[in-house]
Short mmCIF file of N, CA and C and ligand atoms in Angstrom, two decimals:
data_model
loop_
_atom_site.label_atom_id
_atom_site.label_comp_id
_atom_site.label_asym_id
_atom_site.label_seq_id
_atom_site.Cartn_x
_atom_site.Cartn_y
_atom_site.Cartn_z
N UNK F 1 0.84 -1.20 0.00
CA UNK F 1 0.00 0.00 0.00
C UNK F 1 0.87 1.25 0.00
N UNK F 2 2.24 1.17 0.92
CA UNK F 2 2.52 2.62 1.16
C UNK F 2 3.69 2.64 -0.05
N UNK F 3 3.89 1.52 -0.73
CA UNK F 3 4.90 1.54 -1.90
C UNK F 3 3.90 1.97 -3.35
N UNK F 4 2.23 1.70 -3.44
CA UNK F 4 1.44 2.22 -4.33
C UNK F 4 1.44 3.60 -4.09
N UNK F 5 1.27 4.17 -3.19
CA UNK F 5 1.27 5.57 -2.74
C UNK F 5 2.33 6.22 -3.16
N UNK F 6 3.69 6.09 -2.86
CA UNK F 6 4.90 5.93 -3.60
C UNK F 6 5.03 6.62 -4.56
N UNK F 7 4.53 5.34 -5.47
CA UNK F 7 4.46 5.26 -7.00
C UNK F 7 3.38 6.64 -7.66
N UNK F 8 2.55 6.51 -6.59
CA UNK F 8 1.40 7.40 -7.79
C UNK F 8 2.15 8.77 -7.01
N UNK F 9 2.70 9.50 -6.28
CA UNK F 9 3.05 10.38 -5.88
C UNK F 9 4.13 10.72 -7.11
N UNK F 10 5.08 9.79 -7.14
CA UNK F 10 6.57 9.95 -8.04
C UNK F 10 5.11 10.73 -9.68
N UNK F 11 4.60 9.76 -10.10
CA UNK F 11 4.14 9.88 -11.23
C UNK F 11 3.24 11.47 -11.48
N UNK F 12 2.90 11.30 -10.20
CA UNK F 12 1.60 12.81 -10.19
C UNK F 12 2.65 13.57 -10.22
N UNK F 13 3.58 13.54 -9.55
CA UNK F 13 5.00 14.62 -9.38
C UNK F 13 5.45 15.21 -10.72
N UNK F 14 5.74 14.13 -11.26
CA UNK F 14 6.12 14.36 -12.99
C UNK F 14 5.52 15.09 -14.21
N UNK F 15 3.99 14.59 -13.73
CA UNK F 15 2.97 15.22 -14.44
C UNK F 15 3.11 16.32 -13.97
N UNK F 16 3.04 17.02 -12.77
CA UNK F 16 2.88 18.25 -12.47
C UNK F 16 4.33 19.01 -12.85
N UNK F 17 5.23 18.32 -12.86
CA UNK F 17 6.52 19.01 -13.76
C UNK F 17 6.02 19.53 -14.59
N UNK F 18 5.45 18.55 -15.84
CA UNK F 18 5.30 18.56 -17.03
C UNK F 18 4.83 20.28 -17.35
N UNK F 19 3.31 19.65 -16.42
CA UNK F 19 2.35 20.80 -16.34
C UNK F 19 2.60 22.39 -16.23
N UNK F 20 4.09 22.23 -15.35
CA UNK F 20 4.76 23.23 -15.02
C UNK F 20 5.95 23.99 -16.16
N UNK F 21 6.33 23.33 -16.69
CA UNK F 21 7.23 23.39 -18.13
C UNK F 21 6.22 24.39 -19.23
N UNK F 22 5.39 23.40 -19.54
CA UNK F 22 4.63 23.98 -20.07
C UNK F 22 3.92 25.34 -19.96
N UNK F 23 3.68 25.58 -19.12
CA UNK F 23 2.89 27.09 -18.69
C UNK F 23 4.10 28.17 -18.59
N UNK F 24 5.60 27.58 -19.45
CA UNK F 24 6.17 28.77 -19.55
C UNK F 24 6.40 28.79 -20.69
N UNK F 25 6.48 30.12 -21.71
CA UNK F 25 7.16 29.99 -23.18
C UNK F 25 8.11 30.07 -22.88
N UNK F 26 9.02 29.81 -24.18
CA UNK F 26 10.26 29.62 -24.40
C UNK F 26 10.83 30.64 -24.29
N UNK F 27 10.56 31.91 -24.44
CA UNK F 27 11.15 33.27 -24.34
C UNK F 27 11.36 33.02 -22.99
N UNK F 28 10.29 32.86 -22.25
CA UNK F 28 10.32 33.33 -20.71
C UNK F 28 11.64 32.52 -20.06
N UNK F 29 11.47 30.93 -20.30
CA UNK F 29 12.34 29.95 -20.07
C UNK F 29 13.65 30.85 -20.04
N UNK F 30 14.35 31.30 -21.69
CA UNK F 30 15.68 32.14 -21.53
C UNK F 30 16.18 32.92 -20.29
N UNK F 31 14.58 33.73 -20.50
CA UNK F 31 15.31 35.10 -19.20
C UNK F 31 15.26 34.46 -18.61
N UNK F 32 14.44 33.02 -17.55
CA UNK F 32 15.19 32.79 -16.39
C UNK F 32 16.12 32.12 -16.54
N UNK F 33 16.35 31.59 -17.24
CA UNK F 33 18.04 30.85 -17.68
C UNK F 33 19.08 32.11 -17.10
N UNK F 34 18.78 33.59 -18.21
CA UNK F 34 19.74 33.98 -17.83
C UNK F 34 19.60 34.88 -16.94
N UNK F 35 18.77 34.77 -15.67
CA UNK F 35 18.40 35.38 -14.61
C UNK F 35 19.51 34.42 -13.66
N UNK F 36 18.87 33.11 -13.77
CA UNK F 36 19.81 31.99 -12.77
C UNK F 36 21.18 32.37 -13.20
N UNK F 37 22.02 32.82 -14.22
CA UNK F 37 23.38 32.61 -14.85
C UNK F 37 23.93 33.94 -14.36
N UNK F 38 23.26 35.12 -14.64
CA UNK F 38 23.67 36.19 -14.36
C UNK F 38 23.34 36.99 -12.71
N UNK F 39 21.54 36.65 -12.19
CA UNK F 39 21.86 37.31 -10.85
C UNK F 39 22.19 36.17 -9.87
N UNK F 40 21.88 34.89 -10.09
CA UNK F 40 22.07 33.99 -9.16
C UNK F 40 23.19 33.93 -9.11
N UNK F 41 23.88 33.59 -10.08
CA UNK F 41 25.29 32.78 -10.39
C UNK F 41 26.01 34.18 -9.67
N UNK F 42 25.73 35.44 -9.73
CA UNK F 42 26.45 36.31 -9.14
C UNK F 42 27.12 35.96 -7.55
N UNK F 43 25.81 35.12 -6.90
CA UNK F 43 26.49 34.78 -5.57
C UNK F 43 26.34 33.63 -5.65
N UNK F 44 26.10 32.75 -6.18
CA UNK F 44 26.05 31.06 -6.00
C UNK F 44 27.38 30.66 -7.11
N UNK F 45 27.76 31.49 -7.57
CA UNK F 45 28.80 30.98 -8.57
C UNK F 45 28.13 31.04 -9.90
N UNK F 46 28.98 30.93 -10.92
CA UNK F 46 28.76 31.57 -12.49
C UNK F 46 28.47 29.89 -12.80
N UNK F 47 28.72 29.21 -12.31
CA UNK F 47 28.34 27.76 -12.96
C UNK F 47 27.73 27.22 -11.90
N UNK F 48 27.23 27.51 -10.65
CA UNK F 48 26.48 27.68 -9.48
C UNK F 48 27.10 26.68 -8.60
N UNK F 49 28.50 26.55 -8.49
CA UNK F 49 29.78 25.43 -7.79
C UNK F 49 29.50 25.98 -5.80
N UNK F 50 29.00 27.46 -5.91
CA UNK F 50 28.91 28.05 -4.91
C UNK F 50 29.59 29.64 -4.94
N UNK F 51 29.54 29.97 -3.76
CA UNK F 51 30.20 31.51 -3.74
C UNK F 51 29.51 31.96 -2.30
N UNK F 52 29.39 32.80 -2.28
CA UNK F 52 28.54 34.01 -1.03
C UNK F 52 27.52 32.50 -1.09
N UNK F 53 26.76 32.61 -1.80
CA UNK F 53 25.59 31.73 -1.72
C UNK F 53 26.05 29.79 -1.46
N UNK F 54 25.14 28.89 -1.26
CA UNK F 54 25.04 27.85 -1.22
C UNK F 54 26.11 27.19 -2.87
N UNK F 55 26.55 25.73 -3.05
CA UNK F 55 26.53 25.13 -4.41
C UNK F 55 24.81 24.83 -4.89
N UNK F 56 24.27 25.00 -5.92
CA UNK F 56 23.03 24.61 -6.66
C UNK F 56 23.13 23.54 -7.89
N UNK F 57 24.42 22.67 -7.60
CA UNK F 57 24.49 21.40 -8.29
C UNK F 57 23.68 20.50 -7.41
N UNK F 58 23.02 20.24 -9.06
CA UNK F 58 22.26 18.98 -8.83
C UNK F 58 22.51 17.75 -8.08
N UNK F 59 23.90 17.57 -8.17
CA UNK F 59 24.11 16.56 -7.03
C UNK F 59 24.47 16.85 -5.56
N UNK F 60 24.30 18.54 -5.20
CA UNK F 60 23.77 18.62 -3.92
C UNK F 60 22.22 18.97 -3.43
N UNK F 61 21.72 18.96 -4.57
CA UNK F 61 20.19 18.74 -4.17
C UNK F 61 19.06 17.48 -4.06
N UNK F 62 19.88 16.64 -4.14
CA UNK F 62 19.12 14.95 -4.96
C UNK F 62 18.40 15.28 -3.76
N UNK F 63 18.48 15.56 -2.77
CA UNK F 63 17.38 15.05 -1.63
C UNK F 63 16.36 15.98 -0.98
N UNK F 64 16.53 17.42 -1.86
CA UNK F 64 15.52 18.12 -1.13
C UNK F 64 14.37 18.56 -2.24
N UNK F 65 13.62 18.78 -1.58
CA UNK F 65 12.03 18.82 -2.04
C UNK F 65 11.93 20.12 -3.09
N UNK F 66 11.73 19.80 -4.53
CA UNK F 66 11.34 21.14 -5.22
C UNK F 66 10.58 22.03 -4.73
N UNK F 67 9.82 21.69 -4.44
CA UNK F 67 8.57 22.57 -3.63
C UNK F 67 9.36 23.68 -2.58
N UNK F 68 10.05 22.97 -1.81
CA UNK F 68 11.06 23.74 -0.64
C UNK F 68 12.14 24.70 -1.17
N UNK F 69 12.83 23.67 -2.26
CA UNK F 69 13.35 24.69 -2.79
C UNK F 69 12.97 25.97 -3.24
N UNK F 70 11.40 25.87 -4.26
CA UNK F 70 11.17 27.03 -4.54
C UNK F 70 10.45 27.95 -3.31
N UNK F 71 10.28 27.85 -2.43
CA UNK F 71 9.68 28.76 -1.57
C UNK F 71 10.99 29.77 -0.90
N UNK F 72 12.35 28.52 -1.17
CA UNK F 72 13.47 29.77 -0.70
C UNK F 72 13.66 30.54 -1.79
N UNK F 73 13.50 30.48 -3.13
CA UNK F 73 13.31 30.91 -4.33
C UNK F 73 12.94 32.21 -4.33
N UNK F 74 11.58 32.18 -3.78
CA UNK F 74 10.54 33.13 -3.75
C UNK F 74 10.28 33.76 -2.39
N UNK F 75 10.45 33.47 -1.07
CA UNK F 75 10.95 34.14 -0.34
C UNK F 75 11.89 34.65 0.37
N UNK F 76 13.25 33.84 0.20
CA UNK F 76 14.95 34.24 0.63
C UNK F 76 15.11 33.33 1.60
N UNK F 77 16.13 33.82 2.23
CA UNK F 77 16.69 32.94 3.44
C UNK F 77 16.61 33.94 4.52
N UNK F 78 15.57 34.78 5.29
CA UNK F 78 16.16 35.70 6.44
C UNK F 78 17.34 35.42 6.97
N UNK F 79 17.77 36.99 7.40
CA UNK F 79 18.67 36.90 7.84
C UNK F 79 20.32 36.25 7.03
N UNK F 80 20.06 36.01 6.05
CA UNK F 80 21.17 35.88 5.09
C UNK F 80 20.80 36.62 4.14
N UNK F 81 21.99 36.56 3.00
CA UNK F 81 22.10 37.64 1.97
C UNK F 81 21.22 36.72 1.04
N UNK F 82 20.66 35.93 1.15
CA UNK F 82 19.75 35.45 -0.41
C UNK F 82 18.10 36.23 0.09
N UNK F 83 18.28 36.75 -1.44
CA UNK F 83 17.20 37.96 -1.20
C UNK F 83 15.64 37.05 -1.90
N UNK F 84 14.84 37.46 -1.66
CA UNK F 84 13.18 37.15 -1.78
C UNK F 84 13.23 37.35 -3.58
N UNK F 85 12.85 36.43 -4.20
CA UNK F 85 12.75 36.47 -5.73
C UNK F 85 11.21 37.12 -6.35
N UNK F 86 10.08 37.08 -5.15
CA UNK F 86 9.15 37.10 -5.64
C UNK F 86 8.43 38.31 -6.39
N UNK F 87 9.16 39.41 -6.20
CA UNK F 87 8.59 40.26 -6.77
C UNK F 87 9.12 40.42 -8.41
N UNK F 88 9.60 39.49 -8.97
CA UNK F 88 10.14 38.70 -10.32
C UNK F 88 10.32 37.86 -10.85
N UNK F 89 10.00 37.03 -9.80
CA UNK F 89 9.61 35.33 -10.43
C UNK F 89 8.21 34.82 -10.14
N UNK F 90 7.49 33.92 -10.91
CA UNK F 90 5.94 33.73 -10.40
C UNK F 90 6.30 32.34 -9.77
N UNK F 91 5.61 32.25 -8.71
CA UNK F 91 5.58 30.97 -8.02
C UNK F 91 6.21 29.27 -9.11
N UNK F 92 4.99 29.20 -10.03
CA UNK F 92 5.47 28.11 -10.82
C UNK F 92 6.80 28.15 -11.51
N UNK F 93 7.39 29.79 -11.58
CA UNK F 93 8.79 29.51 -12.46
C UNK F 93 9.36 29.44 -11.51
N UNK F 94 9.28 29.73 -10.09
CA UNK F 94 10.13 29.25 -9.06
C UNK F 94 10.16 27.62 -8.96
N UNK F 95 9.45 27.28 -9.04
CA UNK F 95 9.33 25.80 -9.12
C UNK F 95 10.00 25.41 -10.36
N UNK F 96 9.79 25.58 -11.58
CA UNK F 96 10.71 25.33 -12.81
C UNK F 96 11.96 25.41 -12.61
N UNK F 97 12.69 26.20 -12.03
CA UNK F 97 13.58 26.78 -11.65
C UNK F 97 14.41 25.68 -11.12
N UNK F 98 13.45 25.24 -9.85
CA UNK F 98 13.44 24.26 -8.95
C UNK F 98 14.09 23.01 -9.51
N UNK F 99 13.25 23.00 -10.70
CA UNK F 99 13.32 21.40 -11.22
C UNK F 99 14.49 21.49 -12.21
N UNK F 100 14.91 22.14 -12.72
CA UNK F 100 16.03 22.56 -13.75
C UNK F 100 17.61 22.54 -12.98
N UNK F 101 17.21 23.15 -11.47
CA UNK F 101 18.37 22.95 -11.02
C UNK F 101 18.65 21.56 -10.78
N UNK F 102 17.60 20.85 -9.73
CA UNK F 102 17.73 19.73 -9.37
C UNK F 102 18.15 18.60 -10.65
N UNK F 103 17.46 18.75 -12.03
CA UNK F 103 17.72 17.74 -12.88
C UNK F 103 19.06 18.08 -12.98
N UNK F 104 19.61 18.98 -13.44
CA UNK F 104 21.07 19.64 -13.39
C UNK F 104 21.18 19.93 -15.24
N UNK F 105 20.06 20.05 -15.74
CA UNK F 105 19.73 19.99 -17.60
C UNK F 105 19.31 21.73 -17.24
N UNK F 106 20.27 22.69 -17.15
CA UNK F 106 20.31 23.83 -17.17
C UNK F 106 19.91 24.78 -18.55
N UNK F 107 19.92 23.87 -19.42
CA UNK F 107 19.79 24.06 -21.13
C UNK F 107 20.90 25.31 -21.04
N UNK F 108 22.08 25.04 -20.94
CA UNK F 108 23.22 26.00 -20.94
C UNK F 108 24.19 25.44 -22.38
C1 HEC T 201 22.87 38.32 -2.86
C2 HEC T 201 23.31 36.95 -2.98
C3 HEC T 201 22.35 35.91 -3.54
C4 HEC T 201 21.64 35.94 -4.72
C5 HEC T 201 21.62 37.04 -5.77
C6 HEC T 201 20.92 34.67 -4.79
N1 HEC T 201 21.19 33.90 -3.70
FE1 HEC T 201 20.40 32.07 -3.31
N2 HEC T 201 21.37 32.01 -1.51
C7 HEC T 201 22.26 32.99 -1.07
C8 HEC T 201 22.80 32.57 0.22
C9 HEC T 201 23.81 33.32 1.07
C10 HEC T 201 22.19 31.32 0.51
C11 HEC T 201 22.44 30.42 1.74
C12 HEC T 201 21.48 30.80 2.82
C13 HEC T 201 21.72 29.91 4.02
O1 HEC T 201 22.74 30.10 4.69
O2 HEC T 201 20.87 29.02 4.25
C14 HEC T 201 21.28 31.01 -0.59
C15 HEC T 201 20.51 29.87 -0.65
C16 HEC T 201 19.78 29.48 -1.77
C17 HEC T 201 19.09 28.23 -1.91
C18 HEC T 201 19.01 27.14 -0.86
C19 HEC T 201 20.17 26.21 -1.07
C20 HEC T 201 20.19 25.12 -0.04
O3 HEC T 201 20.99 24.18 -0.23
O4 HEC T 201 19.45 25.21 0.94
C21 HEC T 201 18.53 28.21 -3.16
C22 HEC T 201 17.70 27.08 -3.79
C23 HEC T 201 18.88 29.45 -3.80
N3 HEC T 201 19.64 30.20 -2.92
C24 HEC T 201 18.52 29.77 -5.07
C25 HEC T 201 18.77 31.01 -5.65
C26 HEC T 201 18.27 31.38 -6.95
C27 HEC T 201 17.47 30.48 -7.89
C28 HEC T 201 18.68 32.65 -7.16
C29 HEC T 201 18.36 33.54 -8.35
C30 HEC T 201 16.96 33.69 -8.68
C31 HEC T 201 19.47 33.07 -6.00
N4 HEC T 201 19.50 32.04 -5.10
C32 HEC T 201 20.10 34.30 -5.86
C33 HEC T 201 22.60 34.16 -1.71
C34 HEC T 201 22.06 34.61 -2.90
#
């Protein structure tokens, strides 16, 4: 039972990727490409290895929750220098965002 649950979670998850991909054009996709490259990468590093900010390689995120991620996305880290995104990113591209880092397919 709790391995069916599992399963349909992983799958609904995906779909809602999907769902999430989609509801951005491709224009938009760029600028945040080069939003992540140019203001992120400013303190996370230009290839996001780290800096002032955290590393945002994918293989230091395998284990945390897109969802989580994007809420630091969109509201910061108080009390540290990572500033609140939201008044320029919409929730779901925070989440895109999310998922782009974590896959580590940056389309760079
Ligand atoms: C002014 C510097 C600065 C900028 C610009 C910045 N960050 Fe950050 N970010 C930080 C710092 C510092 C931390 C670590 C906070 C802490 O100590 O938990 C952080 C943490 C994070 C985390 C959490 C990492 C983890 O492992 O918990 C994510 C995700 C993140 N930033 C994404 C972004 C994204 C995406 C952008 C661009 C939209 C961005 N940041 C821009 C400074 C910055």
């Amino acid at each position: 039972m709790g391995a069916f649950y599992a399963v349909l979670a992983l799958v609904t998850g995906s779909v809602a990727a999907a769902a999430v991909a989609k509801d951005i054009s491709p224009e938009r996709k760029n600028e945040l490409r080069y939003v992540l490259e140019q203001d992120c990468g400013s303190c996370h590093g230009l290839t996001l290895k780290g800096g002032l900010g955290s590393p945002l390689l994918a293989g230091k995120l395998t284990d945390r929750d897109a969802t989580d991620l994007a809420s630091i996305i969109l509201d910061g880290v108080p009390g540290t220098p990572m500033p609140p995104w939201r008044p320029l990113i919409q929730p779901h591209e925070a989440l895109w965002l999310a998922q782009i880092l974590k896959s580590g397919d940056l389309g760079q």
